[in-house]
C-alpha positions as a printed NumPy array, in Angstrom:
array([[-19.477,   4.016,  22.855],
       [-18.275,   3.92 ,  20.171],
       [-21.166,   2.983,  18.079],
       [-22.882,   6.246,  19.227],
       [-19.766,   8.331,  19.205],
       [-19.474,   7.527,  14.882],
       [-23.658,   7.936,  14.658],
       [-22.668,  11.297,  16.253],
       [-19.645,  12.191,  14.202],
       [-21.247,  11.15 ,  11.084],
       [-24.135,  13.403,  12.154],
       [-23.132,  16.994,  13.467],
       [-19.506,  17.047,  13.258],
       [-17.258,  19.069,  10.681],
       [-13.924,  18.964,  12.023],
       [-11.018,  16.65 ,  12.023],
       [-11.412,  13.695,  14.517],
       [ -9.323,  11.078,  16.049],
       [ -9.283,   8.175,  17.872],
       [ -6.631,   4.678,  18.611],
       [ -9.063,   1.44 ,  19.694],
       [ -7.099,  -0.161,  22.087],
       [ -7.893,  -4.184,  23.054],
       [ -7.311,  -5.081,  18.424],
       [ -6.576,  -8.535,  19.831],
       [ -9.153,  -9.071,  22.3  ],
       [-11.675, -12.776,  21.505],
       [-15.106, -12.337,  21.707],
       [-16.947, -12.845,  25.135],
       [-13.191, -11.454,  26.803],
       [-14.355,  -8.896,  29.917],
       [-11.754,  -6.405,  29.377],
       [-10.188,  -3.802,  32.777],
       [-12.194,  -0.242,  32.431],
       [-16.309,   0.292,  33.231],
       [-16.33 ,  -3.86 ,  32.704],
       [-16.538,  -4.01 ,  28.681],
       [-17.272,  -6.882,  27.542],
       [-16.452,  -8.02 ,  23.59 ],
       [-20.179,  -9.457,  23.751],
       [-20.35 ,  -9.783,  19.41 ],
       [-18.911,  -8.884,  16.428],
       [-20.548,  -4.995,  16.39 ],
       [-18.655,  -4.7  ,  19.482],
       [-14.943,  -5.722,  18.43 ],
       [-12.087,  -3.721,  17.785],
       [-12.142,  -3.783,  14.285],
       [-15.875,  -3.613,  13.974],
       [-15.51 ,   0.171,  15.873],
       [-12.922,   0.672,  13.713],
       [-14.53 ,   0.265,  10.338],
       [-17.16 ,   2.538,  12.531],
       [-15.619,   5.212,  13.267],
       [-13.631,   5.527,   9.482],
       [-17.114,   5.718,   7.59 ],
       [-18.412,   7.818,   9.492],
       [-14.888,   9.752,   9.331],
       [-12.687,   9.739,  11.45 ],
       [ -8.903,   9.196,  11.525],
       [ -7.959,   5.821,  13.432],
       [ -4.965,   5.529,  14.443],
       [ -2.774,   2.003,  15.26 ],
       [ -1.648,   3.862,  17.699],
       [ -1.389,   6.457,  20.506],
       [  1.749,   7.514,  19.134],
       [  0.836,   8.599,  15.478],
       [ -1.811,  10.517,  17.075],
       [  1.77 ,  12.82 ,  17.354],
       [  2.48 ,  13.217,  13.818],
       [ -1.162,  14.306,  13.206],
       [ -1.658,  16.779,  14.994],
       [  1.536,  18.549,  15.036]])
């Protein structure tokens, strides 16, 4: 979902987009606790998604608390 979002954001969005990607410490092939998400390969890891989103112009924060600083 993050890969598709990054592509859409880069192609169509002009307003600031903020994101927080969790699961940074999960090793590959780890099943996450939501919707059957699984880290299968490097492209689906948290660091890869973060880099992709940042390349698309998204402001990616380390934790949700940081969003307050950007939104105020």
